[in-house]
Short mmCIF file of C-alpha atoms in Angstrom, two decimals:
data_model
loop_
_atom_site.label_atom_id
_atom_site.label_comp_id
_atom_site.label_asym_id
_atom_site.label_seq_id
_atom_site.Cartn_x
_atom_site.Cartn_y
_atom_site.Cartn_z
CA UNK A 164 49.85 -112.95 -21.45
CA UNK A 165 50.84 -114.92 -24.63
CA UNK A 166 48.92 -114.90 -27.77
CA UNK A 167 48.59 -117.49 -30.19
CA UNK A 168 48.72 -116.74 -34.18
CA UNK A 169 46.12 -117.71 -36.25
CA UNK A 170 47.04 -121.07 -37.62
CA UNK A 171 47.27 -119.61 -41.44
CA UNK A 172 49.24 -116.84 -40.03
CA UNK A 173 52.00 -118.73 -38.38
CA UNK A 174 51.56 -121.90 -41.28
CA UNK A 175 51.43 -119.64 -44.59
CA UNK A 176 54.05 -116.94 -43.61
CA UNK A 177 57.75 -116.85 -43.25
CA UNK A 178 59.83 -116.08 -40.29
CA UNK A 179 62.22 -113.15 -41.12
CA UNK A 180 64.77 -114.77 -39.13
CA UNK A 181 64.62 -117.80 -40.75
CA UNK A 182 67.50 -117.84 -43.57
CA UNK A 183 67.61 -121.48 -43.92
CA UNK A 184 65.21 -121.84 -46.67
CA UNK A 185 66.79 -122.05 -50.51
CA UNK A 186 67.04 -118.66 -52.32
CA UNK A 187 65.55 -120.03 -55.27
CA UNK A 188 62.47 -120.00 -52.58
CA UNK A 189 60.28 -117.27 -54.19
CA UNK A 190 58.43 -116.03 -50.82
CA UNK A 191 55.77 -113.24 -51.52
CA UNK A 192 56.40 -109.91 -49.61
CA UNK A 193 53.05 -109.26 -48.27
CA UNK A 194 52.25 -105.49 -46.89
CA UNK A 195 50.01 -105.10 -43.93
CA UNK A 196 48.47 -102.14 -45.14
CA UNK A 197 47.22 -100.08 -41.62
CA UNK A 198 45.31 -97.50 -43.07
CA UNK A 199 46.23 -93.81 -42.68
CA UNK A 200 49.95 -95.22 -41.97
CA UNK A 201 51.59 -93.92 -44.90
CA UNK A 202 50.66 -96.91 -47.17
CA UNK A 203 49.60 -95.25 -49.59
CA UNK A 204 53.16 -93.77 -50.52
CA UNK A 205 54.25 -97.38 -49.51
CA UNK A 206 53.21 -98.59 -52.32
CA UNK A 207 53.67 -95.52 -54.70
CA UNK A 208 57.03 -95.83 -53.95
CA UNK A 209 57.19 -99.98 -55.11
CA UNK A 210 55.77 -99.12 -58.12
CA UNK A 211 57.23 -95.84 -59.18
CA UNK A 212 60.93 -96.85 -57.66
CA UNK A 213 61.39 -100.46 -57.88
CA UNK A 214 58.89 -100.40 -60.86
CA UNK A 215 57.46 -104.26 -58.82
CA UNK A 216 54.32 -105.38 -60.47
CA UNK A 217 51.65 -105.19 -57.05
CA UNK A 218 48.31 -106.48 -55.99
CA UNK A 219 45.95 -104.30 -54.34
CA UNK A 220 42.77 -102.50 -55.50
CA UNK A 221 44.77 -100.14 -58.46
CA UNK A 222 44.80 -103.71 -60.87
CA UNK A 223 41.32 -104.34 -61.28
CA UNK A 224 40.06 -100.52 -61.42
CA UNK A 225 42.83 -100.04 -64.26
CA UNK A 226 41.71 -102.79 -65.95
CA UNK A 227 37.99 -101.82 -65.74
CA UNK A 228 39.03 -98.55 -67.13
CA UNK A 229 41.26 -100.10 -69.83
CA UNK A 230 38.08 -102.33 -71.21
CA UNK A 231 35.83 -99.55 -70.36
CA UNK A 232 37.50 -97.47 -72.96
CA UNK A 233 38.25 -100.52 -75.57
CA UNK A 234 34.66 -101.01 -75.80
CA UNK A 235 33.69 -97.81 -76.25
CA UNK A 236 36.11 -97.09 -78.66
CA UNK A 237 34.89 -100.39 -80.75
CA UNK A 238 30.84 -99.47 -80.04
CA UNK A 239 31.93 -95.77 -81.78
CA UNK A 240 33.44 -97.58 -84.47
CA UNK A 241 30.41 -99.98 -85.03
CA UNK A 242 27.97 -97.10 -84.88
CA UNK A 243 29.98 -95.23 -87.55
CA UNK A 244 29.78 -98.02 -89.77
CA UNK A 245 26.06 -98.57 -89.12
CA UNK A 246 25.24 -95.46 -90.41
CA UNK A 247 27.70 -95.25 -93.15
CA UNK A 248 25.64 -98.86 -94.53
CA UNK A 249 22.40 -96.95 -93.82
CA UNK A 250 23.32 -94.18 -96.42
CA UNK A 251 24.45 -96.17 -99.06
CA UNK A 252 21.34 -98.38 -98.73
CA UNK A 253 19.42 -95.27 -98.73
CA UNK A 254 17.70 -96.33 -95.44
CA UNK A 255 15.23 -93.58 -94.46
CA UNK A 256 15.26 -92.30 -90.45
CA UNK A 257 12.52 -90.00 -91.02
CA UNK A 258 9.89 -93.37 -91.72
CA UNK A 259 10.74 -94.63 -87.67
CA UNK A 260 8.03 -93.12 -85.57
CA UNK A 261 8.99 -91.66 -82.42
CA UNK A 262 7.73 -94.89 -80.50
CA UNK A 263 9.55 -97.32 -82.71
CA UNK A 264 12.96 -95.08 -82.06
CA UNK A 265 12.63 -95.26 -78.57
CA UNK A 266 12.23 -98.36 -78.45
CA UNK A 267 15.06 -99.44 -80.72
CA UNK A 268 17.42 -96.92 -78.66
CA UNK A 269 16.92 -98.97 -75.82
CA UNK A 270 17.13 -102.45 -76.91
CA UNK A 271 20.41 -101.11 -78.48
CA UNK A 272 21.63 -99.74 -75.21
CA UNK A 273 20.54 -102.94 -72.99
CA UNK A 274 22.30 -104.86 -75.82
CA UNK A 275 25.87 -102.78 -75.22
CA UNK A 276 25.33 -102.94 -71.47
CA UNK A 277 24.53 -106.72 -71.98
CA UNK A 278 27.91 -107.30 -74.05
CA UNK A 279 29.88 -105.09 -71.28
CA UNK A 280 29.46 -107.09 -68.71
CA UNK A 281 29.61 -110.41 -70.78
CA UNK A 282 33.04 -109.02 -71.71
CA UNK A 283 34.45 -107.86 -67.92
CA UNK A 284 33.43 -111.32 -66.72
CA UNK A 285 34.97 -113.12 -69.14
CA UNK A 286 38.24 -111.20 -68.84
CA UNK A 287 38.35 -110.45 -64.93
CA UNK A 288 38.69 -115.07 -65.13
CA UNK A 289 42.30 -114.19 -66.11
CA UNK A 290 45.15 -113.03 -64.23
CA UNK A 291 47.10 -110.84 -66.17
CA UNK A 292 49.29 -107.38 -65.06
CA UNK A 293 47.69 -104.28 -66.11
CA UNK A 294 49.81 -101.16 -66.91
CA UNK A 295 48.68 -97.51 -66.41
CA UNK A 296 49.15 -94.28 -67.85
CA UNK A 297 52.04 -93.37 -66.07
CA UNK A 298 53.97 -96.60 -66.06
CA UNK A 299 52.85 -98.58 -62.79
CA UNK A 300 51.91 -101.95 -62.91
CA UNK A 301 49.65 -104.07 -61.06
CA UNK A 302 47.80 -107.49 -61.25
CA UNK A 303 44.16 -107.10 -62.09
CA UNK A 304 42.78 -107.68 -58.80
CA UNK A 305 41.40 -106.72 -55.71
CA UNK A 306 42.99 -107.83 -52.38
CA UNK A 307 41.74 -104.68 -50.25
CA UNK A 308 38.24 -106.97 -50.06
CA UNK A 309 37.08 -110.25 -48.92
CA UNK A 310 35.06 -110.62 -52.28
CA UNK A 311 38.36 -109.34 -54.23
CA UNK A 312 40.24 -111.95 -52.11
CA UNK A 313 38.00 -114.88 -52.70
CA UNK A 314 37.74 -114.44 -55.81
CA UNK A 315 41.49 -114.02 -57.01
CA UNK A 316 41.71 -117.86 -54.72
CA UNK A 317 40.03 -119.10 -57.14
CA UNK A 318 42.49 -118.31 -60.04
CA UNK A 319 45.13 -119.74 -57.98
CA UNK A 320 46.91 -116.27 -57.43
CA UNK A 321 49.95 -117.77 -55.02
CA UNK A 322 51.02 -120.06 -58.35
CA UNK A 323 50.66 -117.58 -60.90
CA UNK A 324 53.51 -115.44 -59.71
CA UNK A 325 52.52 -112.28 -61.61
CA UNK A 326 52.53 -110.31 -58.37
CA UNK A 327 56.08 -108.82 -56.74
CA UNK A 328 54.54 -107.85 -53.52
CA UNK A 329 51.16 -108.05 -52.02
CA UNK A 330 48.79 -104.84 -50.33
CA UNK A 331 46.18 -105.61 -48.78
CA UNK A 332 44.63 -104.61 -45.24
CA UNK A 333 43.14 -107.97 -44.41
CA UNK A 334 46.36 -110.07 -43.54
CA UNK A 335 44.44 -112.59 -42.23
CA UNK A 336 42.53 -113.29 -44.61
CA UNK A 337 45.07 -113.05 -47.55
CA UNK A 338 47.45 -115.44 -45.83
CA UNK A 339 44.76 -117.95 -45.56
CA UNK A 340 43.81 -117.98 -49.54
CA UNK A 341 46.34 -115.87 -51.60
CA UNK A 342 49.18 -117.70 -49.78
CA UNK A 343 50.22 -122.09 -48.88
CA UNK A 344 52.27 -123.72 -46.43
CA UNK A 345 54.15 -125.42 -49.58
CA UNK A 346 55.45 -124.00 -51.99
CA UNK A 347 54.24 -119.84 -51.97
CA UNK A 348 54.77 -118.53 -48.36
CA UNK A 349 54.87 -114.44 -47.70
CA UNK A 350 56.85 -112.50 -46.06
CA UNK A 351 55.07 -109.82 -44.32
CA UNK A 352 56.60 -106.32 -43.39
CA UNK A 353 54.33 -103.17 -42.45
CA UNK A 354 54.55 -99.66 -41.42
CA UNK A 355 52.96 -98.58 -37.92
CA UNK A 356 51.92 -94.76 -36.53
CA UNK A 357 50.67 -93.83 -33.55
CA UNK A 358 46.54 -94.55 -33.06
CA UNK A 359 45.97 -91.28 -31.93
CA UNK A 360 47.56 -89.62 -35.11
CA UNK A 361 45.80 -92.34 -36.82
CA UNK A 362 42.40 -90.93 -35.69
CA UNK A 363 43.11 -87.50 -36.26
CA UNK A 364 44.44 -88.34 -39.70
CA UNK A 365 41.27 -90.14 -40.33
CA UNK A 366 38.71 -87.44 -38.83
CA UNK A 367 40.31 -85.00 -41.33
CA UNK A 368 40.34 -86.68 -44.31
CA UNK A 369 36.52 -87.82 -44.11
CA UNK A 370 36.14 -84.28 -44.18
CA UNK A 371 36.40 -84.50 -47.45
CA UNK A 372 36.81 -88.33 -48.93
CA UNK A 373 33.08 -88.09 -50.53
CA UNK A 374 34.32 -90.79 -52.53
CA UNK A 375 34.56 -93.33 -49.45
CA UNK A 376 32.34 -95.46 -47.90
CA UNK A 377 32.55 -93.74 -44.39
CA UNK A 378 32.74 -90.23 -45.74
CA UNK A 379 30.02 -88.57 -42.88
CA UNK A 380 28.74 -85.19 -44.52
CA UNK A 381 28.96 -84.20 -40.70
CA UNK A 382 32.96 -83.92 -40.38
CA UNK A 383 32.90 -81.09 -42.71
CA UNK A 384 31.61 -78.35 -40.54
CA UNK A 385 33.33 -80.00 -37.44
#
């Protein structure tokens, strides 16, 4: 029985046999990331090897960490300087009731939470690559989601060019709006193992992936 491609599929991705088209062509490589395939070291090994700026999940968690810190580091700074105005003014702490501290503490805190998120939306509307501790880079996105996915569409991703190769588990979905027929086409390449390994790599790493959506407390004593 023959199957048919999904039209963005067959429209928005490249042929590997097809060596016609110009080299100055800049084609995406786009990974079909099959979970517990070895992906993971897939694209460990881009990053830390090739050193190729990627787009996955690792981007936008970085960044969030990155302006996490920044802020932080500024709200310490701004406190320190409130209070160092408070002593040479001679401002007295002891005249605040109880009551009127509370409530000032959190006014202040909705305030900082307030400016947080003013300040991740406002820099999540730009594309930019993020680089971590250790070297690796990656565009600040998300790909590994359909949110992540339409979002980054929206900042016309394919165009921008900031990312040297692609992760993401949802092909479909990424060669319908990170990709175009026209002028940014991918190149797809992925890494299979067999399902049944698959499973049993799965069913022993929920065991102990608290940190996942799926994690089922009822592996562990399996």
């Amino acid at each position: 029985k023959t199957y048919k491609l999904p039209y963005y599929l067959e429209q928005n991705l490249v042929n590997w046999d097809n060596l016609e088209r110009s080299v100055e062509t800049r084609d995406t490589p786009i990974f079909w990331h099959v979970l517990k395939s070895g992906g993971s070291a897939i694209k460990l090994m881009y990053a830390t090897c090739y050193q190729l700026v990627g787009a996955s999940e690792s981007g936008e968690w970085i960044d969030r960490q990155q302006q996490e810190s920044a802020l932080a580091r500024q709200q310490g700074q701004d406190s320190g300087g409130e209070r160092q105005r408070r002593r040479l003014e001679g401002e007295d702490n002891n005249e605040v009731s109880p009551m009127e501290w509370v409530q000032k503490a959190i006014i202040e805190q909705w305030q900082v939470w307030d400016e947080s998120a003013e300040t991740q939306d406002n820099q999540q509307q730009q594309l930019r690559v993020v680089v971590a501790e250790d070297g690796r880079k990656y565009v600040n996105v998300d790909v590994t989601t359909m949110e992540g996915i339409a979002r980054v569409s929206r900042l016309n991703f394919a165009s921008s060019g900031l990312a040297d190769v692609i992760f993401t588990p949802l092909l479909r979905e990424s060669a319908e709006l990170l990709l175009d027929a026209d002028n940014h086409k991918g190149r797809m390449f992925a890494v299979f193992r067999s399902p049944v390994d698959r499973i049993v790599s799965l069913f022993y790493y929920l065991q102990q992936a608290t940190w996942e959506p799926t994690y089922n407390e009822g592996y562990s004593s399996m």
